[in-house]
């Protein structure tokens, strides 16, 4: 398939991609600036087709947020509550099991667990959450606790991050989600998430996890104060760690959500930015197998478009997503398997239901 390029400056990028050369941050800056978005999309689509063919992956999963009590003060978060504040909650065993049983179906492959940095409970609480789920649902993969949470557990327990991860693995942890990365530069983190893990600490948590045999996920929360160069620095830091460990399975660009569902278009990322960022992610992250289009944040129709912009995964059913919806996501909080299959097929792709580790369950 020939590429139709209207910006001749893209030809040098095309040549690099064709020859398997790694793109630089300067190349990435050009990709963000060129008006030829469809040219960028075609290059990203070619890379994805070479890696994954026409297959698009999804999973049946359930989100669980065991507590929303949090010591951190991230300026983009509408989910957290302070201890004693109205709406604050912490699920213990009975409440946790009730929450899951009400939303359970036999197709669920994964529990995706993220919560607040709650200092009212000890590290044992977080271990017990995993133990409880593994005891009652031993067949389900536990994807729990971000790199930022691992650093938080280290602080409240007095254990090293390696010891924290070893204890979590003993309790039944199977993988880490990609959250808590936000933007991996200290300028950004000082302004947006000053109480959470630093860039180096987040990367260290995942490097340790990879060393202990866990495959993990990586995200990027874009669309606020970061520069395009900082987005690219973020991608570069991830691919450097991937060169070292090959422990990341997928990269997930997450569009920043505004504080309110009534927020104007000016407070949201544009469709152009969303599609461009997915395509550039695919081109920059040459050592990642998958780039995910997160339908919760960009909507199902843009997710379909993303499948021609380099994305090979559309995430999962979720059942009930809370965090993005607490800050203005306009999408539904869950979706059915049939809807995901339709979404993929109507984009002329092949739906593949997977487990957490991209093992094929069924091709549709």
mmCIF file of C-alpha atoms in Angstrom:
data_model
loop_
_atom_site.group_PDB
_atom_site.id
_atom_site.type_symbol
_atom_site.label_atom_id
_atom_site.label_comp_id
_atom_site.label_asym_id
_atom_site.label_seq_id
_atom_site.Cartn_x
_atom_site.Cartn_y
_atom_site.Cartn_z
ATOM 1 C CA UNK A 1 0.000 0.000 0.000
ATOM 2 C CA UNK A 2 1.477 3.335 -1.009
ATOM 3 C CA UNK A 3 1.430 6.273 1.367
ATOM 4 C CA UNK A 4 -0.099 9.544 0.185
ATOM 5 C CA UNK A 5 1.879 12.335 1.826
ATOM 6 C CA UNK A 6 1.112 16.022 1.334
ATOM 7 C CA UNK A 7 3.919 17.374 3.531
ATOM 8 C CA UNK A 8 7.229 16.446 1.881
ATOM 9 C CA UNK A 9 9.020 16.807 5.199
ATOM 10 C CA UNK A 10 7.256 13.581 6.215
ATOM 11 C CA UNK A 11 9.217 11.650 3.610
ATOM 12 C CA UNK A 12 12.310 11.489 5.817
ATOM 13 C CA UNK A 13 10.167 10.148 8.665
ATOM 14 C CA UNK A 14 8.659 7.575 6.302
ATOM 15 C CA UNK A 15 12.164 6.491 5.285
ATOM 16 C CA UNK A 16 13.185 6.049 8.919
ATOM 17 C CA UNK A 17 10.054 4.040 9.693
ATOM 18 C CA UNK A 18 10.561 1.874 6.609
ATOM 19 C CA UNK A 19 14.145 1.120 7.658
ATOM 20 C CA UNK A 20 13.288 0.427 11.276
ATOM 21 C CA UNK A 21 15.168 3.468 12.572
ATOM 22 C CA UNK A 22 14.110 4.909 15.913
ATOM 23 C CA UNK A 23 12.456 8.322 15.743
ATOM 24 C CA UNK A 24 13.978 11.105 17.829
ATOM 25 C CA UNK A 25 12.201 13.628 20.037
ATOM 26 C CA UNK A 26 12.837 16.162 17.254
ATOM 27 C CA UNK A 27 11.074 13.837 14.808
ATOM 28 C CA UNK A 28 8.184 13.610 17.248
ATOM 29 C CA UNK A 29 7.950 17.400 17.497
ATOM 30 C CA UNK A 30 7.673 17.586 13.723
ATOM 31 C CA UNK A 31 4.914 14.941 13.755
ATOM 32 C CA UNK A 32 2.975 17.095 16.217
ATOM 33 C CA UNK A 33 3.449 20.182 14.014
ATOM 34 C CA UNK A 34 2.828 18.883 10.488
ATOM 35 C CA UNK A 35 -0.589 19.714 9.017
ATOM 36 C CA UNK A 36 -0.551 16.340 7.232
ATOM 37 C CA UNK A 37 -2.372 14.386 9.962
ATOM 38 C CA UNK A 38 -3.517 11.707 7.528
ATOM 39 C CA UNK A 39 0.064 11.200 6.407
ATOM 40 C CA UNK A 40 1.071 10.613 10.040
ATOM 41 C CA UNK A 41 -1.906 8.264 10.433
ATOM 42 C CA UNK A 42 -0.890 6.212 7.396
ATOM 43 C CA UNK A 43 2.628 5.723 8.741
ATOM 44 C CA UNK A 44 1.293 4.679 12.157
ATOM 45 C CA UNK A 45 -1.237 2.349 10.542
ATOM 46 C CA UNK A 46 1.539 0.653 8.549
ATOM 47 C CA UNK A 47 3.573 0.072 11.709
ATOM 48 C CA UNK A 48 0.567 -1.373 13.502
ATOM 49 C CA UNK A 49 -0.362 -3.647 10.583
ATOM 50 C CA UNK A 50 3.182 -5.011 10.552
ATOM 51 C CA UNK A 51 3.008 -5.730 14.290
ATOM 52 C CA UNK A 52 -0.592 -6.900 14.686
ATOM 53 C CA UNK A 53 -2.247 -7.287 11.300
ATOM 54 C CA UNK A 54 -5.946 -6.458 11.373
ATOM 55 C CA UNK A 55 -6.434 -7.889 14.842
ATOM 56 C CA UNK A 56 -7.881 -5.597 17.524
ATOM 57 C CA UNK A 57 -7.881 -6.802 21.109
ATOM 58 C CA UNK A 58 -10.315 -6.356 23.984
ATOM 59 C CA UNK A 59 -10.925 -7.900 27.394
ATOM 60 C CA UNK A 60 -13.873 -8.475 29.706
ATOM 61 C CA UNK A 61 -12.778 -6.729 32.878
ATOM 62 C CA UNK A 62 -14.151 -5.138 36.014
ATOM 63 C CA UNK A 63 -12.892 -1.944 37.598
ATOM 64 C CA UNK A 64 -12.663 -1.911 41.390
ATOM 65 C CA UNK A 65 -11.724 1.201 43.366
ATOM 66 C CA UNK A 66 -11.485 -0.094 46.955
ATOM 67 C CA UNK A 67 -11.055 3.354 48.519
ATOM 68 C CA UNK A 68 -11.265 6.962 47.394
ATOM 69 C CA UNK A 69 -9.602 8.355 50.526
ATOM 70 C CA UNK A 70 -6.311 9.880 49.403
ATOM 71 C CA UNK A 71 -3.483 11.914 50.880
ATOM 72 C CA UNK A 72 -2.390 13.239 47.481
ATOM 73 C CA UNK A 73 -3.563 16.509 45.965
ATOM 74 C CA UNK A 74 -3.439 15.932 42.217
ATOM 75 C CA UNK A 75 -4.967 18.907 40.469
ATOM 76 C CA UNK A 76 -6.626 16.768 37.773
ATOM 77 C CA UNK A 77 -8.471 14.410 40.160
ATOM 78 C CA UNK A 78 -12.156 14.580 41.046
ATOM 79 C CA UNK A 79 -12.274 11.067 42.509
ATOM 80 C CA UNK A 80 -10.365 11.549 45.777
ATOM 81 C CA UNK A 81 -11.880 12.428 49.134
ATOM 82 C CA UNK A 82 -10.153 13.337 52.370
ATOM 83 C CA UNK A 83 -10.747 11.166 55.423
ATOM 84 C CA UNK A 84 -14.141 12.020 56.950
ATOM 85 C CA UNK A 85 -15.269 14.050 53.956
ATOM 86 C CA UNK A 86 -18.739 13.418 52.556
ATOM 87 C CA UNK A 87 -18.577 10.663 49.966
ATOM 88 C CA UNK A 88 -15.376 9.148 51.331
ATOM 89 C CA UNK A 89 -15.387 5.361 51.466
ATOM 90 C CA UNK A 90 -13.154 2.369 52.126
ATOM 91 C CA UNK A 91 -14.405 -1.094 51.166
ATOM 92 C CA UNK A 92 -13.574 -3.932 53.506
ATOM 93 C CA UNK A 93 -14.006 -7.634 52.739
ATOM 94 C CA UNK A 94 -17.805 -7.875 52.910
ATOM 95 C CA UNK A 95 -18.372 -4.674 50.926
ATOM 96 C CA UNK A 96 -15.733 -5.643 48.369
ATOM 97 C CA UNK A 97 -17.306 -9.048 47.748
ATOM 98 C CA UNK A 98 -20.782 -7.526 47.556
ATOM 99 C CA UNK A 99 -19.583 -4.970 45.009
ATOM 100 C CA UNK A 100 -18.064 -7.690 42.816
ATOM 101 C CA UNK A 101 -20.961 -10.164 43.113
ATOM 102 C CA UNK A 102 -23.489 -7.544 41.977
ATOM 103 C CA UNK A 103 -21.484 -6.894 38.801
ATOM 104 C CA UNK A 104 -20.119 -10.379 38.141
ATOM 105 C CA UNK A 105 -20.473 -12.419 34.970
ATOM 106 C CA UNK A 106 -18.596 -15.573 34.056
ATOM 107 C CA UNK A 107 -16.745 -13.927 31.167
ATOM 108 C CA UNK A 108 -14.719 -11.564 33.359
ATOM 109 C CA UNK A 109 -10.983 -12.144 32.947
ATOM 110 C CA UNK A 110 -9.489 -9.315 34.980
ATOM 111 C CA UNK A 111 -9.983 -7.167 38.067
ATOM 112 C CA UNK A 112 -8.480 -3.715 37.453
ATOM 113 C CA UNK A 113 -7.824 -2.211 40.880
ATOM 114 C CA UNK A 114 -6.793 1.387 41.538
ATOM 115 C CA UNK A 115 -7.622 3.512 44.555
ATOM 116 C CA UNK A 116 -6.620 6.389 46.763
ATOM 117 C CA UNK A 117 -3.441 6.696 48.802
ATOM 118 C CA UNK A 118 -5.281 6.046 52.055
ATOM 119 C CA UNK A 119 -3.227 6.557 55.229
ATOM 120 C CA UNK A 120 -6.142 5.487 57.471
ATOM 121 C CA UNK A 121 -5.351 1.854 56.656
ATOM 122 C CA UNK A 122 -2.108 -0.102 56.710
ATOM 123 C CA UNK A 123 -0.341 -1.885 53.877
ATOM 124 C CA UNK A 124 -2.072 -5.066 55.070
ATOM 125 C CA UNK A 125 -5.396 -3.633 53.876
ATOM 126 C CA UNK A 126 -4.098 -3.519 50.316
ATOM 127 C CA UNK A 127 -2.682 -7.027 50.584
ATOM 128 C CA UNK A 128 -5.966 -8.310 52.019
ATOM 129 C CA UNK A 129 -7.908 -6.789 49.118
ATOM 130 C CA UNK A 130 -5.952 -8.982 46.710
ATOM 131 C CA UNK A 131 -6.097 -12.036 48.969
ATOM 132 C CA UNK A 132 -9.876 -11.742 49.265
ATOM 133 C CA UNK A 133 -10.380 -11.522 45.513
ATOM 134 C CA UNK A 134 -7.980 -14.373 44.803
ATOM 135 C CA UNK A 135 -9.684 -16.558 47.403
ATOM 136 C CA UNK A 136 -13.154 -16.083 45.904
ATOM 137 C CA UNK A 137 -12.214 -15.623 42.226
ATOM 138 C CA UNK A 138 -8.946 -17.562 41.770
ATOM 139 C CA UNK A 139 -9.364 -17.725 37.979
ATOM 140 C CA UNK A 140 -9.391 -13.927 37.523
ATOM 141 C CA UNK A 141 -6.199 -11.958 36.884
ATOM 142 C CA UNK A 142 -5.521 -9.242 39.457
ATOM 143 C CA UNK A 143 -4.190 -6.061 37.845
ATOM 144 C CA UNK A 144 -3.693 -3.872 40.881
ATOM 145 C CA UNK A 145 -1.965 -0.749 42.160
ATOM 146 C CA UNK A 146 -0.096 1.794 40.070
ATOM 147 C CA UNK A 147 3.601 2.544 40.268
ATOM 148 C CA UNK A 148 2.673 5.589 42.364
ATOM 149 C CA UNK A 149 0.744 3.357 44.779
ATOM 150 C CA UNK A 150 3.763 1.033 45.054
ATOM 151 C CA UNK A 151 5.887 4.000 46.167
ATOM 152 C CA UNK A 152 3.122 5.032 48.611
ATOM 153 C CA UNK A 153 2.975 1.509 50.091
ATOM 154 C CA UNK A 154 6.740 1.633 50.551
ATOM 155 C CA UNK A 155 6.431 4.840 52.575
ATOM 156 C CA UNK A 156 3.613 3.641 54.851
ATOM 157 C CA UNK A 157 5.056 0.159 55.407
ATOM 158 C CA UNK A 158 8.758 0.918 55.797
ATOM 159 C CA UNK A 159 9.496 -1.732 53.169
ATOM 160 C CA UNK A 160 11.481 -1.169 50.000
ATOM 161 C CA UNK A 161 9.526 -1.068 46.750
ATOM 162 C CA UNK A 162 10.960 -4.478 45.889
ATOM 163 C CA UNK A 163 9.753 -5.906 49.205
ATOM 164 C CA UNK A 164 6.328 -4.295 48.674
ATOM 165 C CA UNK A 165 6.028 -5.929 45.266
ATOM 166 C CA UNK A 166 7.191 -9.286 46.604
ATOM 167 C CA UNK A 167 4.488 -9.191 49.290
ATOM 168 C CA UNK A 168 1.844 -8.203 46.733
ATOM 169 C CA UNK A 169 2.897 -11.052 44.443
ATOM 170 C CA UNK A 170 2.634 -13.496 47.363
ATOM 171 C CA UNK A 171 -0.900 -12.191 47.964
ATOM 172 C CA UNK A 172 -1.842 -12.862 44.335
ATOM 173 C CA UNK A 173 -0.851 -9.810 42.285
ATOM 174 C CA UNK A 174 -0.464 -10.652 38.583
ATOM 175 C CA UNK A 175 0.353 -7.308 36.943
ATOM 176 C CA UNK A 176 0.505 -3.548 37.524
ATOM 177 C CA UNK A 177 -1.802 -1.117 35.698
ATOM 178 C CA UNK A 178 -0.185 1.824 33.953
ATOM 179 C CA UNK A 179 -1.660 4.667 35.993
ATOM 180 C CA UNK A 180 0.195 7.163 38.136
ATOM 181 C CA UNK A 181 2.577 7.975 35.278
ATOM 182 C CA UNK A 182 0.717 11.130 34.217
ATOM 183 C CA UNK A 183 3.612 12.939 32.460
ATOM 184 C CA UNK A 184 7.077 11.693 33.367
ATOM 185 C CA UNK A 185 8.821 15.031 33.855
ATOM 186 C CA UNK A 186 9.455 16.721 37.173
ATOM 187 C CA UNK A 187 8.202 20.130 35.998
ATOM 188 C CA UNK A 188 4.797 18.605 35.316
ATOM 189 C CA UNK A 189 4.690 16.493 38.458
ATOM 190 C CA UNK A 190 5.661 19.415 40.720
ATOM 191 C CA UNK A 191 2.597 21.304 39.486
ATOM 192 C CA UNK A 192 0.035 18.564 38.874
ATOM 193 C CA UNK A 193 0.830 15.701 41.271
ATOM 194 C CA UNK A 194 3.336 16.987 43.830
ATOM 195 C CA UNK A 195 2.489 14.396 46.511
ATOM 196 C CA UNK A 196 2.956 11.321 44.358
ATOM 197 C CA UNK A 197 5.902 9.269 43.128
ATOM 198 C CA UNK A 198 8.554 11.113 41.146
ATOM 199 C CA UNK A 199 9.398 10.233 37.551
ATOM 200 C CA UNK A 200 12.311 8.055 38.666
ATOM 201 C CA UNK A 201 10.254 6.334 41.372
ATOM 202 C CA UNK A 202 7.439 5.436 38.956
ATOM 203 C CA UNK A 203 9.914 4.033 36.455
ATOM 204 C CA UNK A 204 11.763 2.197 39.231
ATOM 205 C CA UNK A 205 8.558 0.544 40.464
ATOM 206 C CA UNK A 206 7.917 -0.885 37.001
ATOM 207 C CA UNK A 207 11.546 -1.865 36.475
ATOM 208 C CA UNK A 208 11.487 -3.790 39.760
ATOM 209 C CA UNK A 209 8.169 -5.404 38.794
ATOM 210 C CA UNK A 210 9.647 -6.499 35.468
ATOM 211 C CA UNK A 211 12.649 -7.927 37.280
ATOM 212 C CA UNK A 212 10.302 -9.955 39.484
ATOM 213 C CA UNK A 213 8.629 -11.433 36.411
ATOM 214 C CA UNK A 214 5.584 -9.177 36.080
ATOM 215 C CA UNK A 215 4.508 -7.793 32.718
ATOM 216 C CA UNK A 216 2.976 -4.345 33.210
ATOM 217 C CA UNK A 217 1.174 -1.454 31.505
ATOM 218 C CA UNK A 218 2.143 2.179 30.827
ATOM 219 C CA UNK A 219 -0.048 5.262 30.440
ATOM 220 C CA UNK A 220 0.323 8.949 29.584
ATOM 221 C CA UNK A 221 -2.207 11.518 30.795
ATOM 222 C CA UNK A 222 -2.118 14.286 28.201
ATOM 223 C CA UNK A 223 -4.040 17.476 27.548
ATOM 224 C CA UNK A 224 -3.259 19.853 30.429
ATOM 225 C CA UNK A 225 -0.122 21.873 31.143
ATOM 226 C CA UNK A 226 2.430 19.605 29.481
ATOM 227 C CA UNK A 227 4.245 20.672 26.328
ATOM 228 C CA UNK A 228 4.389 18.432 23.281
ATOM 229 C CA UNK A 229 8.098 17.991 24.045
ATOM 230 C CA UNK A 230 7.204 16.670 27.508
ATOM 231 C CA UNK A 231 4.848 14.134 25.953
ATOM 232 C CA UNK A 232 7.711 12.945 23.780
ATOM 233 C CA UNK A 233 10.166 12.872 26.702
ATOM 234 C CA UNK A 234 7.594 10.704 28.497
ATOM 235 C CA UNK A 235 7.459 8.287 25.556
ATOM 236 C CA UNK A 236 11.244 8.237 25.294
ATOM 237 C CA UNK A 237 11.657 7.371 28.987
ATOM 238 C CA UNK A 238 9.216 4.498 28.604
ATOM 239 C CA UNK A 239 10.930 3.090 25.536
ATOM 240 C CA UNK A 240 14.333 3.338 27.250
ATOM 241 C CA UNK A 241 13.012 1.204 30.107
ATOM 242 C CA UNK A 242 11.396 -1.145 27.586
ATOM 243 C CA UNK A 243 14.784 -1.539 25.859
ATOM 244 C CA UNK A 244 16.162 -2.631 29.208
ATOM 245 C CA UNK A 245 13.406 -4.953 30.482
ATOM 246 C CA UNK A 246 10.875 -5.649 27.695
ATOM 247 C CA UNK A 247 8.315 -5.666 30.504
ATOM 248 C CA UNK A 248 5.594 -3.362 29.148
ATOM 249 C CA UNK A 249 2.762 -4.971 27.195
ATOM 250 C CA UNK A 250 0.914 -1.879 26.012
ATOM 251 C CA UNK A 251 0.963 1.918 26.004
ATOM 252 C CA UNK A 252 -2.262 3.774 26.821
ATOM 253 C CA UNK A 253 -2.546 7.497 26.008
ATOM 254 C CA UNK A 254 -5.257 8.953 28.262
ATOM 255 C CA UNK A 255 -6.975 12.199 27.302
ATOM 256 C CA UNK A 256 -7.364 14.537 30.276
ATOM 257 C CA UNK A 257 -10.986 14.897 31.363
ATOM 258 C CA UNK A 258 -12.380 18.255 32.566
ATOM 259 C CA UNK A 259 -13.906 18.821 35.985
ATOM 260 C CA UNK A 260 -17.501 18.733 34.750
ATOM 261 C CA UNK A 261 -19.519 16.904 32.106
ATOM 262 C CA UNK A 262 -20.852 20.358 31.195
ATOM 263 C CA UNK A 263 -17.363 21.650 30.421
ATOM 264 C CA UNK A 264 -17.019 23.403 27.066
ATOM 265 C CA UNK A 265 -15.062 22.049 24.122
ATOM 266 C CA UNK A 266 -12.238 24.403 25.103
ATOM 267 C CA UNK A 267 -11.723 22.334 28.265
ATOM 268 C CA UNK A 268 -11.393 19.048 26.387
ATOM 269 C CA UNK A 269 -8.742 17.596 24.118
ATOM 270 C CA UNK A 270 -9.650 17.834 20.449
ATOM 271 C CA UNK A 271 -10.320 14.874 18.196
ATOM 272 C CA UNK A 272 -7.292 15.955 16.171
ATOM 273 C CA UNK A 273 -5.045 15.900 19.220
ATOM 274 C CA UNK A 274 -6.388 12.521 20.333
ATOM 275 C CA UNK A 275 -5.839 10.900 16.930
ATOM 276 C CA UNK A 276 -2.457 12.548 16.410
ATOM 277 C CA UNK A 277 -1.237 11.479 19.849
ATOM 278 C CA UNK A 278 -2.254 7.846 19.246
ATOM 279 C CA UNK A 279 -0.497 7.839 15.869
ATOM 280 C CA UNK A 280 2.664 9.462 17.234
ATOM 281 C CA UNK A 281 2.690 7.014 20.152
ATOM 282 C CA UNK A 282 2.655 4.136 17.667
ATOM 283 C CA UNK A 283 5.544 5.651 15.711
ATOM 284 C CA UNK A 284 7.688 6.642 18.706
ATOM 285 C CA UNK A 285 7.202 3.489 20.798
ATOM 286 C CA UNK A 286 8.780 1.082 18.338
ATOM 287 C CA UNK A 287 9.468 -1.501 21.072
ATOM 288 C CA UNK A 288 5.865 -1.689 22.347
ATOM 289 C CA UNK A 289 3.615 -4.331 20.786
ATOM 290 C CA UNK A 290 0.350 -2.489 21.411
ATOM 291 C CA UNK A 291 -1.036 1.043 21.667
ATOM 292 C CA UNK A 292 -4.467 1.211 23.263
ATOM 293 C CA UNK A 293 -7.343 3.537 22.379
ATOM 294 C CA UNK A 294 -9.135 4.118 25.679
ATOM 295 C CA UNK A 295 -12.777 4.440 24.673
ATOM 296 C CA UNK A 296 -13.795 5.748 28.103
ATOM 297 C CA UNK A 297 -11.897 8.983 27.466
ATOM 298 C CA UNK A 298 -12.220 9.549 23.718
ATOM 299 C CA UNK A 299 -15.580 7.886 23.026
ATOM 300 C CA UNK A 300 -16.474 4.864 20.930
ATOM 301 C CA UNK A 301 -16.543 6.603 17.540
ATOM 302 C CA UNK A 302 -13.080 8.138 17.898
ATOM 303 C CA UNK A 303 -11.925 4.756 19.180
ATOM 304 C CA UNK A 304 -13.029 3.271 15.862
ATOM 305 C CA UNK A 305 -11.025 5.947 14.041
ATOM 306 C CA UNK A 306 -8.015 5.174 16.222
ATOM 307 C CA UNK A 307 -7.905 1.678 14.730
ATOM 308 C CA UNK A 308 -6.650 3.318 11.519
ATOM 309 C CA UNK A 309 -4.236 5.573 13.440
ATOM 310 C CA UNK A 310 -2.059 2.847 14.954
ATOM 311 C CA UNK A 311 -4.131 1.409 17.793
ATOM 312 C CA UNK A 312 -4.492 -2.370 18.206
ATOM 313 C CA UNK A 313 -6.432 -2.503 21.487
ATOM 314 C CA UNK A 314 -9.629 -0.843 22.725
ATOM 315 C CA UNK A 315 -9.457 -1.911 26.385
ATOM 316 C CA UNK A 316 -12.485 -3.665 27.835
ATOM 317 C CA UNK A 317 -15.992 -3.831 29.184
ATOM 318 C CA UNK A 318 -15.044 -2.118 32.490
ATOM 319 C CA UNK A 319 -18.520 -2.765 34.027
ATOM 320 C CA UNK A 320 -18.322 0.444 36.099
ATOM 321 C CA UNK A 321 -15.564 2.997 35.608
ATOM 322 C CA UNK A 322 -15.437 5.725 38.253
ATOM 323 C CA UNK A 323 -12.226 7.746 38.013
ATOM 324 C CA UNK A 324 -12.572 9.333 34.546
ATOM 325 C CA UNK A 325 -16.304 9.771 35.116
ATOM 326 C CA UNK A 326 -15.649 11.660 38.344
ATOM 327 C CA UNK A 327 -14.000 14.383 36.258
ATOM 328 C CA UNK A 328 -16.293 14.757 33.289
ATOM 329 C CA UNK A 329 -15.996 11.752 30.966
ATOM 330 C CA UNK A 330 -19.004 11.821 28.633
ATOM 331 C CA UNK A 331 -19.045 8.095 27.842
ATOM 332 C CA UNK A 332 -21.034 5.337 29.528
ATOM 333 C CA UNK A 333 -19.327 3.691 32.508
ATOM 334 C CA UNK A 334 -19.393 0.238 30.894
ATOM 335 C CA UNK A 335 -19.948 -1.538 27.594
ATOM 336 C CA UNK A 336 -20.908 -5.074 26.592
ATOM 337 C CA UNK A 337 -18.814 -7.653 24.769
ATOM 338 C CA UNK A 338 -21.245 -7.541 21.829
ATOM 339 C CA UNK A 339 -20.870 -3.772 21.583
ATOM 340 C CA UNK A 340 -17.081 -4.034 21.576
ATOM 341 C CA UNK A 341 -17.214 -6.688 18.859
ATOM 342 C CA UNK A 342 -19.527 -4.494 16.787
ATOM 343 C CA UNK A 343 -17.258 -1.487 17.313
ATOM 344 C CA UNK A 344 -14.265 -3.420 15.950
ATOM 345 C CA UNK A 345 -16.040 -5.205 13.087
ATOM 346 C CA UNK A 346 -17.653 -2.013 11.817
ATOM 347 C CA UNK A 347 -14.130 -0.569 11.519
ATOM 348 C CA UNK A 348 -13.285 -3.541 9.234
ATOM 349 C CA UNK A 349 -11.015 -5.118 11.824
ATOM 350 C CA UNK A 350 -10.944 -8.566 13.442
ATOM 351 C CA UNK A 351 -12.089 -8.603 17.096
ATOM 352 C CA UNK A 352 -9.927 -10.720 19.388
ATOM 353 C CA UNK A 353 -10.993 -11.321 22.969
ATOM 354 C CA UNK A 354 -7.861 -11.636 25.095
ATOM 355 C CA UNK A 355 -6.727 -12.192 28.628
ATOM 356 C CA UNK A 356 -4.557 -9.656 30.477
ATOM 357 C CA UNK A 357 -1.389 -10.976 28.835
ATOM 358 C CA UNK A 358 -2.713 -10.893 25.252
ATOM 359 C CA UNK A 359 -3.331 -14.613 25.077
ATOM 360 C CA UNK A 360 -6.210 -15.167 22.661
ATOM 361 C CA UNK A 361 -9.486 -16.385 24.176
ATOM 362 C CA UNK A 362 -11.581 -16.112 21.039
ATOM 363 C CA UNK A 363 -11.395 -14.527 17.618
ATOM 364 C CA UNK A 364 -14.710 -13.221 16.259
#
